[in-house]
Amino acid sequence: MKNNHLNAVVRLLTAFLVISVSTVVAVALMRHHPALVTTAVWVRTSLVAASAAVLLLFARRAAAGHRGSFRRLRIISMVVLIAIIAVVAWPGAFPVWLRVEQAVCGLLMLGVVVRTNLRVARSSLDAGAPG
């Protein structure tokens, strides 16, 4: 893993996964509070945790030099960032606590999107260099 940008992406996505899994645990603990945990919250937090795990897998493979994983990482991270922005911006759709958590995750994902779209990160894989 010689590409510092991809190493940083792995760290960002590790933090994203930890926050996402912690949020699922918090949702499970708050399940008896319908004002805080709705069906939409269950679905959203589960999907975010799953996407975080997949993105981290792709990031690790990309850091090892796998071009296909890097391409998937770039595309999926942009989609996840857009979905997070929609959740944060959509008033009333989710409880405030989840929107705050998603804003934090959005900042992490913004870092991933920026770093994976830097020319130096892309060119190291395009040239066949080891991640």
Short mmCIF file of C-alpha atoms in Angstrom, two decimals:
data_model
loop_
_atom_site.label_atom_id
_atom_site.label_comp_id
_atom_site.label_asym_id
_atom_site.label_seq_id
_atom_site.Cartn_x
_atom_site.Cartn_y
_atom_site.Cartn_z
CA MET A 1 0.00 0.00 0.00
CA LYS A 2 2.36 2.70 -1.23
CA ASN A 3 -0.28 5.21 -2.31
CA ASN A 4 -0.75 7.60 0.63
CA HIS A 5 -4.09 8.76 -0.75
CA LEU A 6 -5.46 5.23 -0.74
CA ASN A 7 -4.04 4.60 2.73
CA ALA A 8 -5.94 7.68 3.91
CA VAL A 9 -9.08 6.38 2.16
CA VAL A 10 -8.77 3.08 4.03
CA ARG A 11 -8.52 5.02 7.31
CA LEU A 12 -11.51 7.22 6.44
CA LEU A 13 -13.60 4.20 5.50
CA THR A 14 -12.56 2.36 8.66
CA ALA A 15 -13.88 5.31 10.67
CA PHE A 16 -17.04 5.32 8.53
CA LEU A 17 -17.57 1.62 9.24
CA VAL A 18 -17.00 2.03 12.99
CA ILE A 19 -19.49 4.92 13.15
CA SER A 20 -22.02 3.06 11.01
CA VAL A 21 -21.88 -0.15 13.04
CA SER A 22 -22.03 1.87 16.27
CA THR A 23 -25.14 3.58 14.94
CA VAL A 24 -26.81 0.24 14.21
CA VAL A 25 -26.02 -0.82 17.78
CA ALA A 26 -27.47 2.47 19.09
CA VAL A 27 -30.61 1.93 17.00
CA ALA A 28 -31.00 -1.54 18.48
CA LEU A 29 -30.63 -0.13 21.99
CA MET A 30 -33.17 2.64 21.29
CA ARG A 31 -35.65 0.37 19.50
CA HIS A 32 -38.37 1.01 22.09
CA HIS A 33 -38.39 4.76 21.39
CA PRO A 34 -40.52 5.21 18.25
CA ALA A 35 -39.78 8.92 18.06
CA LEU A 36 -36.06 8.17 17.73
CA VAL A 37 -36.12 4.88 15.82
CA THR A 38 -38.48 4.46 12.91
CA THR A 39 -38.58 1.78 10.25
CA ALA A 40 -36.76 4.20 7.94
CA VAL A 41 -33.99 4.56 10.54
CA TRP A 42 -33.57 0.77 10.77
CA VAL A 43 -33.37 0.45 7.00
CA ARG A 44 -31.07 3.46 6.51
CA THR A 45 -28.59 2.52 9.23
CA SER A 46 -28.40 -1.09 8.07
CA LEU A 47 -27.78 -0.07 4.45
CA VAL A 48 -25.15 2.47 5.47
CA ALA A 49 -23.28 -0.10 7.58
CA ALA A 50 -23.37 -2.60 4.72
CA SER A 51 -22.16 0.00 2.21
CA ALA A 52 -19.36 1.01 4.59
CA ALA A 53 -18.16 -2.60 4.77
CA VAL A 54 -18.24 -2.98 0.98
CA LEU A 55 -16.45 0.33 0.43
CA LEU A 56 -13.73 -0.64 2.90
CA LEU A 57 -13.25 -3.95 1.09
CA PHE A 58 -12.91 -2.12 -2.23
CA ALA A 59 -10.50 0.41 -0.71
CA ARG A 60 -8.24 -2.30 0.67
CA ARG A 61 -8.21 -4.09 -2.68
CA ALA A 62 -7.57 -0.81 -4.51
CA ALA A 63 -4.69 -0.01 -2.15
CA ALA A 64 -3.24 -3.39 -3.12
CA GLY A 65 -3.36 -2.37 -6.78
CA HIS A 66 -6.68 -3.79 -8.00
CA ARG A 67 -7.94 -1.36 -10.65
CA GLY A 68 -11.49 -2.76 -10.78
CA SER A 69 -11.93 -2.26 -7.05
CA PHE A 70 -10.62 1.28 -7.36
CA ARG A 71 -13.17 2.04 -10.09
CA ARG A 72 -15.98 0.54 -7.97
CA LEU A 73 -14.77 2.49 -4.95
CA ARG A 74 -14.87 5.76 -6.88
CA ILE A 75 -18.38 5.19 -8.24
CA ILE A 76 -20.00 3.79 -5.10
CA SER A 77 -18.44 6.40 -2.83
CA MET A 78 -19.98 9.16 -4.95
CA VAL A 79 -23.40 7.49 -4.82
CA VAL A 80 -23.13 7.04 -1.04
CA LEU A 81 -22.10 10.68 -0.60
CA ILE A 82 -25.11 11.86 -2.64
CA ALA A 83 -27.44 9.64 -0.58
CA ILE A 84 -25.98 11.03 2.66
CA ILE A 85 -26.45 14.60 1.45
CA ALA A 86 -30.09 13.80 0.62
CA VAL A 87 -30.69 12.36 4.10
CA VAL A 88 -29.11 15.35 5.82
CA ALA A 89 -30.94 17.87 3.62
CA TRP A 90 -34.39 16.22 3.72
CA PRO A 91 -36.14 17.87 6.67
CA GLY A 92 -38.41 15.65 8.73
CA ALA A 93 -37.54 12.40 6.97
CA PHE A 94 -35.21 11.23 9.73
CA PRO A 95 -34.68 12.19 13.37
CA VAL A 96 -32.21 14.99 14.03
CA TRP A 97 -29.75 12.65 15.79
CA LEU A 98 -29.49 10.50 12.63
CA ARG A 99 -29.08 13.52 10.39
CA VAL A 100 -26.18 14.69 12.57
CA GLU A 101 -24.58 11.23 12.44
CA GLN A 102 -25.03 11.19 8.67
CA ALA A 103 -23.42 14.63 8.39
CA VAL A 104 -20.33 13.27 10.14
CA CYS A 105 -20.34 10.27 7.80
CA GLY A 106 -20.79 12.65 4.88
CA LEU A 107 -17.61 14.49 5.82
CA LEU A 108 -15.72 11.19 5.85
CA MET A 109 -17.21 10.23 2.49
CA LEU A 110 -16.34 13.64 1.04
CA GLY A 111 -12.72 12.92 1.96
CA VAL A 112 -12.97 9.55 0.22
CA VAL A 113 -14.50 11.05 -2.93
CA VAL A 114 -11.91 13.82 -3.10
CA ARG A 115 -8.95 11.51 -2.51
CA THR A 116 -10.09 8.83 -4.96
CA ASN A 117 -10.56 11.43 -7.68
CA LEU A 118 -7.15 13.03 -7.34
CA ARG A 119 -5.01 12.56 -10.42
CA VAL A 120 -2.16 11.08 -8.37
CA ALA A 121 -4.42 8.36 -6.94
CA ARG A 122 -5.89 7.52 -10.33
CA SER A 123 -2.61 7.59 -12.21
CA SER A 124 -0.82 5.26 -9.79
CA LEU A 125 -3.34 2.54 -10.59
CA ASP A 126 -3.59 3.36 -14.29
CA ALA A 127 0.17 3.02 -14.60
CA GLY A 128 -0.01 -0.40 -13.02
CA ALA A 129 1.81 0.75 -9.89
CA PRO A 130 1.01 -1.23 -6.77
CA GLY A 131 -1.77 0.86 -5.18
#
